[in-house]
């Protein structure tokens, strides 16, 4: 899978991505991240990429031409059909695991990171296929959101994680939050690891974990249960929990 990032801060993207699991996937060639510095594509002799907004108002607007030329540069490198172009903006559709799964099927993805007060609408109209936000708060630019999306998408690409089945057993794929995990020592600051996890009884461990997932979701993210099908047994577990 190949990611292309159009940005004014390419070093931020590379420094953020070339560590840990994603860094390893880059080194092994399973995923590839290429940045394109929008400033390299301006025709303006002082390297200017922004200007005042027509109609007045605060801040500067990123101009259409350098962004369009950056996009053309990327398109030349991609064979076949036009790639999806994701514009990172708080005005976009909010990113979630479902979108991540869908985007992980693409061969190429292009991200456009905006800055300042925005980007000239005409270039967005001409190249962007998806407007995406990572949540309801405002950031200074699209670089962190692009990195968040690439991390989430890349870990779904076969071979990026060691364990092929781990992405599906985690939070959100099942519709429930993950159960609590414990490792050595058996006792930490007087707190013992739940006895059932030491029992070696696999079926009982699975049942315990499922109950913990259900209760944790109910407590922390009750909104997720609106779209989760609760079995009669699930309802009993939650009813019992509510009595305590
Ligand atoms: Cl995608 N961009 C910016 N600038 N702020 C955001 C965002 C994106 N998603 C949430 N806040």
Short mmCIF file of N, CA, C and O in Angstrom, two decimals, residues 181-195 198:
data_model
loop_
_atom_site.label_atom_id
_atom_site.label_comp_id
_atom_site.label_asym_id
_atom_site.label_seq_id
_atom_site.Cartn_x
_atom_site.Cartn_y
_atom_site.Cartn_z
N UNK A 181 -6.25 -6.35 30.39
CA UNK A 181 -5.11 -7.27 30.24
C UNK A 181 -4.21 -7.19 31.47
O UNK A 181 -4.12 -6.14 32.11
N UNK A 182 -3.54 -8.28 31.76
CA UNK A 182 -2.60 -8.35 32.91
C UNK A 182 -1.36 -9.13 32.49
O UNK A 182 -1.44 -10.04 31.69
N UNK A 183 -0.22 -8.73 33.08
CA UNK A 183 1.00 -9.50 32.88
C UNK A 183 1.71 -9.61 34.22
O UNK A 183 1.22 -9.13 35.23
N UNK A 184 2.89 -10.23 34.24
CA UNK A 184 3.60 -10.42 35.51
C UNK A 184 3.98 -9.09 36.15
O UNK A 184 4.22 -8.11 35.43
N UNK A 185 4.04 -8.96 37.46
CA UNK A 185 3.88 -10.04 38.44
C UNK A 185 2.40 -10.32 38.79
O UNK A 185 1.53 -9.52 38.46
N UNK A 186 2.18 -11.41 39.46
CA UNK A 186 0.82 -11.78 39.86
C UNK A 186 0.22 -10.80 40.84
O UNK A 186 -1.00 -10.68 40.94
N UNK A 187 1.09 -10.12 41.58
CA UNK A 187 0.60 -9.10 42.53
C UNK A 187 1.39 -7.82 42.35
O UNK A 187 2.62 -7.84 42.31
N UNK A 188 0.66 -6.70 42.19
CA UNK A 188 1.29 -5.39 42.04
C UNK A 188 0.60 -4.41 42.98
O UNK A 188 -0.61 -4.23 42.90
N UNK A 189 1.36 -3.82 43.88
CA UNK A 189 0.84 -2.87 44.89
C UNK A 189 -0.40 -3.45 45.59
O UNK A 189 -1.41 -2.76 45.75
N UNK A 190 -0.30 -4.71 45.92
CA UNK A 190 -1.37 -5.36 46.66
C UNK A 190 -2.53 -5.83 45.78
O UNK A 190 -3.45 -6.49 46.27
N UNK A 191 -2.49 -5.50 44.49
CA UNK A 191 -3.58 -5.89 43.59
C UNK A 191 -3.20 -7.18 42.85
O UNK A 191 -2.17 -7.24 42.17
N UNK A 192 -4.08 -8.18 42.98
CA UNK A 192 -3.81 -9.47 42.34
C UNK A 192 -4.44 -9.55 40.95
O UNK A 192 -5.45 -8.90 40.68
N UNK A 193 -3.84 -10.32 40.09
CA UNK A 193 -4.42 -10.63 38.78
C UNK A 193 -5.67 -11.47 39.02
O UNK A 193 -5.65 -12.36 39.88
N UNK A 194 -6.78 -11.19 38.31
CA UNK A 194 -7.98 -12.01 38.49
C UNK A 194 -7.67 -13.51 38.39
O UNK A 194 -7.01 -13.95 37.44
N UNK A 195 -8.17 -14.25 39.37
CA UNK A 195 -7.82 -15.67 39.53
C UNK A 195 -8.11 -16.50 38.27
O UNK A 195 -7.34 -17.37 37.90
N UNK A 198 -5.47 -17.17 35.70
CA UNK A 198 -4.36 -18.06 36.07
C UNK A 198 -4.81 -19.52 36.03
O UNK A 198 -4.01 -20.44 36.23
#
